[in-house]
């Protein structure tokens, strides 16, 4: 694998990326530009990768590195990709070792841009990004937020874990990430809700939010404008280029999803919404002692997914909105996971149901998943075992053509 590093302040973040790839067992060759070495020293890259680091084509000439490194790579990740580096790549230049490597690479290539907002939005950069994408490269949408100094706006390098996750997905998926959601607005719910009992206690669940975040992140990287309605997670960072609306309870989530669903093409309910809330929320902390309660009364929460389907039937949301549900199921003596899931799809009335088998360490809080994808049209496909990013990409593979049909 090649990690290319452009000359921008975000070059320091490439160290975490290189470390993560080497820890995952990849053989990493780091190729910085000359200006990247103004920000991070050659010794750092050599120590982190365990390999020699050069910037020009005239070192180690008998090994023909300007051709060999690109030919032998299974993945090239450029982070940060500066405006200048992308311009040189789009122009087919080969004026240093990194751009020469890009010309000889036939493997997936990922650019993770980082620059000031004005540079990112400049028509020259926009055209270069389009050229690189047309040629099959993945150009990650940058995050918004604090840039160098006091500036804020789109152009920040996504977090290293996010870049490593997307790059790893390309290897796992063994096919490109299409820009097939451009112009689509998608609402994704993720994480668990918390239903308060008193000011310090709540009823919650074990959802980590990882699956929903992976869907939101990938939908954005496939071109969609994504709103992520986020409950509680295991401390996940907001995905780059996604609008996040934080919610606490199931009712907060219902209100936020309903608000954003009225102007979107698809809603994906990956959240673990509490089915019940304590009937009474006690205003002060419940104490031990004579007055302590010995049971908790519960009230049923609204079913957000079923409510969305009803709103579509009644015309409150657009008839073409595609609605996707999730089902976490365990089989029992009366039925297996799939038979319960088919029943749930009918009951909820959504268009697609992503089914996970749970229990015995599966699905909750873990990084890998498998399951099935059931369609209201009777389609059923198995989702192969893999990362939650792979599962997210398969769900979007199925959603994208449905959105095109719904139009
Ligand atoms: N869901 C929802 N609102 C709720 C409960 C669940 O929108 N109050 C959504 C979830 O986000 C998920 C789907 O419904 O997309 C299925 O969730 P699940 O917990 O498996 O289903 P339940 O309806 O709770 O069914 P049961 O617990 O009876 O199996």
Coordinates of C-alpha atoms in Angstrom, one line a residue, residues 71-243:
X71 CA 2.5 -1.1 -10.1
X72 CA 2.9 -3.1 -6.9
X73 CA 0.4 -1.2 -4.7
X74 CA -2.9 -2.7 -3.9
X75 CA -4.2 0.7 -2.7
X76 CA -2.9 4.3 -2.9
X77 CA -4.2 6.7 -0.2
X78 CA -3.3 10.4 -0.5
X79 CA -3.8 12.3 2.8
X80 CA -3.8 15.2 2.9
X81 CA -4.4 15.8 -0.8
X82 CA -3.7 19.5 -1.4
X83 CA -5.3 21.6 -4.2
X84 CA -1.9 21.6 -5.9
X85 CA -1.3 17.9 -5.6
X86 CA -4.8 17.1 -7.1
X87 CA -4.2 19.6 -9.9
X88 CA -1.0 17.8 -10.8
X89 CA -2.6 14.4 -10.6
X90 CA -5.6 15.6 -12.7
X91 CA -3.1 17.0 -15.2
X92 CA -1.2 13.7 -15.5
X93 CA 2.0 15.3 -14.3
X94 CA 4.9 13.1 -13.2
X95 CA 7.2 15.7 -11.7
X96 CA 7.9 13.9 -8.4
X97 CA 7.8 10.3 -7.1
X98 CA 4.2 10.6 -5.8
X99 CA 2.7 11.9 -9.1
X100 CA 4.7 9.3 -11.1
X101 CA 3.4 6.6 -8.8
X102 CA -0.2 7.8 -9.4
X103 CA 0.3 7.4 -13.1
X104 CA 1.5 3.8 -12.8
X105 CA -1.0 2.7 -10.2
X106 CA -3.8 0.5 -11.4
X107 CA -5.3 -0.2 -8.0
X108 CA -8.0 1.9 -6.2
X109 CA -6.8 5.4 -5.4
X110 CA -8.2 7.5 -2.6
X111 CA -7.7 11.3 -2.3
X112 CA -8.5 12.8 1.1
X113 CA -8.5 16.6 0.4
X114 CA -7.6 19.2 3.0
X115 CA -7.4 22.9 2.1
X116 CA -9.1 26.2 2.8
X117 CA -12.7 26.5 1.8
X118 CA -12.0 29.0 -0.9
X119 CA -9.5 26.6 -2.5
X120 CA -11.9 23.6 -2.2
X121 CA -14.7 25.6 -3.8
X122 CA -12.6 27.2 -6.6
X123 CA -13.8 26.1 -10.0
X124 CA -10.3 24.8 -10.8
X125 CA -10.3 22.4 -7.8
X126 CA -14.0 21.5 -8.5
X127 CA -13.0 20.5 -12.1
X128 CA -9.9 18.6 -10.9
X129 CA -11.9 16.6 -8.4
X130 CA -14.5 15.8 -11.2
X131 CA -11.7 14.7 -13.5
X132 CA -10.1 12.4 -10.8
X133 CA -13.5 10.9 -10.0
X134 CA -14.3 10.3 -13.7
X135 CA -11.1 8.4 -13.9
X136 CA -12.2 6.1 -11.0
X137 CA -10.5 7.7 -8.1
X138 CA -12.4 8.2 -4.8
X139 CA -12.1 11.8 -3.7
X140 CA -13.4 11.9 -0.1
X141 CA -15.6 14.9 0.7
X142 CA -13.8 16.9 3.4
X143 CA -15.2 17.7 6.8
X144 CA -16.5 21.1 7.8
X145 CA -15.0 22.7 10.9
X146 CA -12.0 24.4 12.2
X147 CA -9.3 25.0 9.6
X148 CA -5.8 26.4 10.3
X149 CA -6.1 29.4 12.5
X150 CA -9.6 30.7 13.2
X151 CA -11.2 29.9 9.9
X152 CA -14.0 27.4 9.7
X153 CA -15.7 25.8 6.7
X154 CA -15.6 22.8 4.3
X155 CA -12.0 21.7 3.7
X156 CA -10.8 20.0 6.9
X157 CA -9.2 16.6 6.6
X158 CA -11.6 13.9 7.9
X159 CA -10.5 12.1 11.0
X160 CA -7.8 9.5 10.4
X161 CA -10.1 6.6 11.4
X162 CA -12.6 7.8 8.8
X163 CA -10.0 7.8 6.0
X164 CA -8.7 4.4 7.1
X165 CA -12.2 3.0 7.2
X166 CA -13.1 4.2 3.7
X167 CA -9.8 3.0 2.3
X168 CA -10.2 -0.4 3.9
X169 CA -13.7 -0.7 2.6
X170 CA -12.4 -0.3 -1.0
X171 CA -10.1 -3.3 -0.4
X172 CA -12.9 -5.3 1.3
X173 CA -15.5 -4.5 -1.3
X174 CA -13.2 -5.0 -4.2
X175 CA -15.2 -2.5 -6.3
X176 CA -15.4 1.2 -6.6
X177 CA -17.6 3.5 -4.6
X178 CA -19.9 5.0 -7.2
X179 CA -21.1 8.6 -7.0
X180 CA -24.7 7.3 -7.4
X181 CA -26.4 9.4 -4.7
X182 CA -25.6 12.9 -6.0
X183 CA -28.6 15.2 -5.6
X184 CA -30.3 12.8 -3.1
X185 CA -31.3 13.9 0.4
X186 CA -31.2 11.1 2.9
X187 CA -32.1 11.0 6.6
X188 CA -30.4 8.4 8.7
X189 CA -31.2 7.7 12.3
X190 CA -28.5 5.9 14.4
X191 CA -27.6 5.1 18.0
X192 CA -29.8 4.4 21.0
X193 CA -32.3 6.6 22.7
X194 CA -32.4 7.2 26.5
X195 CA -35.7 7.4 28.3
X196 CA -35.3 9.3 31.6
X197 CA -36.5 7.9 34.9
X198 CA -35.2 10.8 37.1
X199 CA -32.5 13.4 36.6
X200 CA -29.7 10.9 36.8
X201 CA -31.2 7.6 35.6
X202 CA -32.5 6.4 32.3
X203 CA -33.6 3.3 30.4
X204 CA -31.2 2.8 27.5
X205 CA -29.9 0.1 25.2
X206 CA -26.6 -1.3 23.9
X207 CA -26.6 0.3 20.4
X208 CA -23.2 1.6 19.5
X209 CA -24.5 3.6 16.5
X210 CA -21.7 2.2 14.3
X211 CA -24.0 0.7 11.6
X212 CA -26.0 3.9 11.2
X213 CA -22.9 6.1 11.2
X214 CA -21.3 3.9 8.6
X215 CA -24.5 4.3 6.4
X216 CA -24.5 8.1 6.9
X217 CA -20.8 8.4 6.1
X218 CA -21.0 6.3 3.0
X219 CA -24.2 7.9 1.7
X220 CA -22.4 11.3 2.0
X221 CA -19.3 10.0 0.2
X222 CA -21.5 8.6 -2.6
X223 CA -22.8 12.1 -3.1
X224 CA -25.9 12.4 -1.0
X225 CA -26.8 15.3 1.3
X226 CA -27.2 13.5 4.6
X227 CA -28.9 14.4 7.9
X228 CA -27.9 12.1 10.7
X229 CA -30.4 12.0 13.6
X230 CA -28.1 10.7 16.3
X231 CA -29.1 9.2 19.6
X232 CA -26.4 8.0 22.0
X233 CA -23.4 6.1 20.6
X234 CA -20.2 4.6 21.9
X235 CA -18.5 8.0 21.5
X236 CA -18.5 8.1 17.7
X237 CA -17.2 11.2 15.9
X238 CA -19.6 13.0 13.5
X239 CA -18.9 11.7 9.9
X240 CA -17.4 14.2 7.5
X241 CA -19.8 16.2 5.3
X242 CA -22.9 15.0 7.2
X243 CA -25.4 17.3 9.1

